[in-house]
C-alpha cells in the first residue's frame, strides 16, 4: 500500500499547482531594460525591426531592365548606379551608420548589378571605405556572389554610388 500511496501523493501535490487541463506557460517577457512593446517608428527607444532577410526583401523590389549602347562593364555599372533605387519603394535600406544607404538591383544589357546609393533626401555621398565593405557583404546582402569588382561613381574617397555585377547561378 505504501508503494502505491507515495507516487499518488506526489502526483496530487504537483497537480495542486494548476488544473489538470490548464497547460499555459509563463513565456518570455523580456530581460530588465529590454523593450516589452514595439514601435514602428525608427529611432524610438522601443523600436524593433521586423523584416524578412535582406535577399528576400531585395527580391520583392522592382528591378529596372535597361539597354545601353556602351559595351564596357565600367560604363554599364555607371548606368546601373544612375538608375539605382534611393527610397524604400525601390530599394532596401541597409547599414546602421549616420547615412541612410539603399541597396537595389538594376539589369543593364542583361547583366544584373547590385547598387548601393544614399537616400534621396540625405547626403549624396557614401562614407569613406564603403566600397571595401560593400564588396565583402555582397553575398550576405544579395544571396549571390560578386561577378566582378566594385565600380563607383564620383570621387574615389566619397563615391555617389557603388555597383557590382552579380553571379546568381
GROMACS .gro file of C-alpha atoms in nm:
model
  169
    1UNK     CA    1   0.000   0.000   0.000
    2UNK     CA    2   0.290   0.233   0.078
    3UNK     CA    3   0.434   0.176  -0.271
    4UNK     CA    4   0.109   0.292  -0.429
    5UNK     CA    5   0.031   0.577  -0.190
    6UNK     CA    6   0.365   0.755  -0.223
    7UNK     CA    7   0.353   0.810  -0.606
    8UNK     CA    8  -0.014   0.910  -0.589
    9UNK     CA    9   0.061   1.167  -0.315
   10UNK     CA   10   0.347   1.310  -0.522
   11UNK     CA   11   0.126   1.335  -0.828
   12UNK     CA   12  -0.155   1.505  -0.637
   13UNK     CA   13   0.080   1.754  -0.472
   14UNK     CA   14   0.231   1.853  -0.808
   15UNK     CA   15  -0.107   1.884  -0.973
   16UNK     CA   16  -0.225   2.119  -0.700
   17UNK     CA   17  -0.017   2.394  -0.864
   18UNK     CA   18  -0.254   2.416  -1.160
   19UNK     CA   19  -0.555   2.244  -1.300
   20UNK     CA   20  -0.512   1.923  -1.497
   21UNK     CA   21  -0.621   2.080  -1.827
   22UNK     CA   22  -0.463   2.424  -1.792
   23UNK     CA   23  -0.128   2.396  -1.975
   24UNK     CA   24  -0.013   2.756  -2.022
   25UNK     CA   25   0.348   2.860  -1.972
   26UNK     CA   26   0.481   3.189  -1.847
   27UNK     CA   27   0.651   3.285  -2.174
   28UNK     CA   28   0.930   3.535  -2.237
   29UNK     CA   29   0.858   3.881  -2.105
   30UNK     CA   30   1.198   4.038  -2.164
   31UNK     CA   31   1.503   4.099  -1.954
   32UNK     CA   32   1.522   4.415  -1.745
   33UNK     CA   33   1.586   4.707  -1.975
   34UNK     CA   34   1.463   4.535  -2.290
   35UNK     CA   35   1.153   4.672  -2.458
   36UNK     CA   36   0.835   4.481  -2.389
   37UNK     CA   37   0.644   4.671  -2.657
   38UNK     CA   38   0.745   4.762  -3.009
   39UNK     CA   39   0.714   5.076  -3.216
   40UNK     CA   40   0.706   5.100  -3.591
   41UNK     CA   41   0.890   5.435  -3.583
   42UNK     CA   42   1.262   5.414  -3.644
   43UNK     CA   43   1.465   5.594  -3.381
   44UNK     CA   44   1.232   5.526  -3.088
   45UNK     CA   45   1.373   5.362  -2.775
   46UNK     CA   46   1.142   5.064  -2.821
   47UNK     CA   47   1.189   5.026  -3.198
   48UNK     CA   48   1.234   4.665  -3.307
   49UNK     CA   49   1.273   4.597  -3.679
   50UNK     CA   50   1.054   4.317  -3.806
   51UNK     CA   51   1.176   4.233  -4.150
   52UNK     CA   52   1.249   3.950  -4.383
   53UNK     CA   53   1.603   3.855  -4.470
   54UNK     CA   54   1.773   4.112  -4.691
   55UNK     CA   55   1.789   3.888  -5.000
   56UNK     CA   56   1.416   3.812  -4.964
   57UNK     CA   57   1.332   4.183  -4.929
   58UNK     CA   58   1.555   4.269  -5.224
   59UNK     CA   59   1.380   4.009  -5.440
   60UNK     CA   60   1.048   4.183  -5.368
   61UNK     CA   61   1.168   4.518  -5.506
   62UNK     CA   62   1.140   4.606  -5.877
   63UNK     CA   63   1.449   4.555  -6.095
   64UNK     CA   64   1.478   4.807  -6.380
   65UNK     CA   65   1.587   4.646  -6.707
   66UNK     CA   66   1.784   4.891  -6.919
   67UNK     CA   67   1.973   4.891  -7.250
   68UNK     CA   68   2.288   5.091  -7.312
   69UNK     CA   69   2.491   5.144  -7.628
   70UNK     CA   70   2.812   5.136  -7.422
   71UNK     CA   71   2.977   4.797  -7.404
   72UNK     CA   72   3.242   4.804  -7.130
   73UNK     CA   73   3.149   4.687  -6.780
   74UNK     CA   74   3.251   5.017  -6.616
   75UNK     CA   75   3.008   5.215  -6.831
   76UNK     CA   76   2.730   4.964  -6.768
   77UNK     CA   77   2.795   4.993  -6.393
   78UNK     CA   78   2.768   5.372  -6.425
   79UNK     CA   79   2.425   5.333  -6.589
   80UNK     CA   80   2.323   5.096  -6.309
   81UNK     CA   81   2.434   5.342  -6.040
   82UNK     CA   82   2.247   5.628  -6.205
   83UNK     CA   83   1.928   5.420  -6.202
   84UNK     CA   84   1.968   5.254  -5.860
   85UNK     CA   85   1.691   5.289  -5.603
   86UNK     CA   86   1.711   5.563  -5.341
   87UNK     CA   87   1.388   5.518  -5.145
   88UNK     CA   88   1.205   5.236  -4.963
   89UNK     CA   89   0.972   5.177  -5.260
   90UNK     CA   90   1.255   5.085  -5.497
   91UNK     CA   91   1.534   4.964  -5.266
   92UNK     CA   92   1.608   4.800  -4.932
   93UNK     CA   93   1.757   5.010  -4.655
   94UNK     CA   94   2.088   4.867  -4.534
   95UNK     CA   95   2.359   4.978  -4.295
   96UNK     CA   96   2.344   5.122  -3.949
   97UNK     CA   97   2.557   5.434  -3.983
   98UNK     CA   98   2.461   5.800  -3.986
   99UNK     CA   99   2.389   5.793  -4.361
  100UNK     CA  100   2.084   5.602  -4.487
  101UNK     CA  101   2.203   5.368  -4.764
  102UNK     CA  102   1.980   5.176  -5.003
  103UNK     CA  103   2.052   4.853  -5.190
  104UNK     CA  104   1.878   4.775  -5.518
  105UNK     CA  105   1.928   4.567  -5.829
  106UNK     CA  106   1.947   4.701  -6.183
  107UNK     CA  107   1.990   4.498  -6.502
  108UNK     CA  108   2.183   4.666  -6.784
  109UNK     CA  109   2.229   4.483  -7.117
  110UNK     CA  110   2.144   4.154  -6.946
  111UNK     CA  111   2.398   4.197  -6.663
  112UNK     CA  112   2.249   4.217  -6.312
  113UNK     CA  113   2.413   4.469  -6.078
  114UNK     CA  114   2.374   4.524  -5.703
  115UNK     CA  115   2.369   4.901  -5.649
  116UNK     CA  116   2.434   5.086  -5.323
  117UNK     CA  117   2.325   5.452  -5.300
  118UNK     CA  118   2.228   5.708  -5.039
  119UNK     CA  119   1.870   5.816  -4.983
  120UNK     CA  120   1.704   6.087  -5.192
  121UNK     CA  121   1.666   6.334  -4.909
  122UNK     CA  122   2.007   6.287  -4.748
  123UNK     CA  123   2.371   6.337  -4.829
  124UNK     CA  124   2.452   6.214  -5.178
  125UNK     CA  125   2.799   6.080  -5.092
  126UNK     CA  126   2.873   5.745  -4.929
  127UNK     CA  127   3.108   5.734  -4.628
  128UNK     CA  128   3.478   5.666  -4.684
  129UNK     CA  129   3.568   5.298  -4.715
  130UNK     CA  130   3.220   5.187  -4.814
  131UNK     CA  131   3.344   5.015  -5.130
  132UNK     CA  132   3.554   4.753  -4.948
  133UNK     CA  133   3.276   4.675  -4.702
  134UNK     CA  134   3.022   4.651  -4.982
  135UNK     CA  135   3.241   4.408  -5.179
  136UNK     CA  136   3.270   4.176  -4.880
  137UNK     CA  137   2.898   4.196  -4.794
  138UNK     CA  138   2.754   4.126  -5.140
  139UNK     CA  139   2.686   3.753  -5.079
  140UNK     CA  140   2.514   3.821  -4.745
  141UNK     CA  141   2.313   4.115  -4.877
  142UNK     CA  142   2.202   3.970  -5.211
  143UNK     CA  143   2.229   3.593  -5.185
  144UNK     CA  144   2.450   3.599  -5.498
  145UNK     CA  145   2.825   3.605  -5.550
  146UNK     CA  146   3.007   3.910  -5.680
  147UNK     CA  147   3.071   3.857  -6.050
  148UNK     CA  148   3.347   4.118  -6.071
  149UNK     CA  149   3.495   4.417  -5.898
  150UNK     CA  150   3.307   4.705  -5.736
  151UNK     CA  151   3.259   5.005  -5.965
  152UNK     CA  152   3.189   5.352  -5.832
  153UNK     CA  153   3.052   5.683  -5.948
  154UNK     CA  154   3.204   6.002  -5.809
  155UNK     CA  155   3.534   6.055  -5.632
  156UNK     CA  156   3.739   5.764  -5.503
  157UNK     CA  157   3.718   5.877  -5.140
  158UNK     CA  158   3.346   5.959  -5.122
  159UNK     CA  159   3.158   5.791  -5.411
  160UNK     CA  160   2.798   5.880  -5.504
  161UNK     CA  161   2.715   5.515  -5.561
  162UNK     CA  162   2.859   5.167  -5.594
  163UNK     CA  163   2.772   4.881  -5.828
  164UNK     CA  164   2.896   4.525  -5.855
  165UNK     CA  165   2.790   4.267  -6.118
  166UNK     CA  166   2.618   3.965  -5.964
  167UNK     CA  167   2.664   3.595  -6.034
  168UNK     CA  168   2.339   3.431  -5.918
  169UNK     CA  169   2.390   3.089  -6.084
   0.00000   0.00000   0.00000
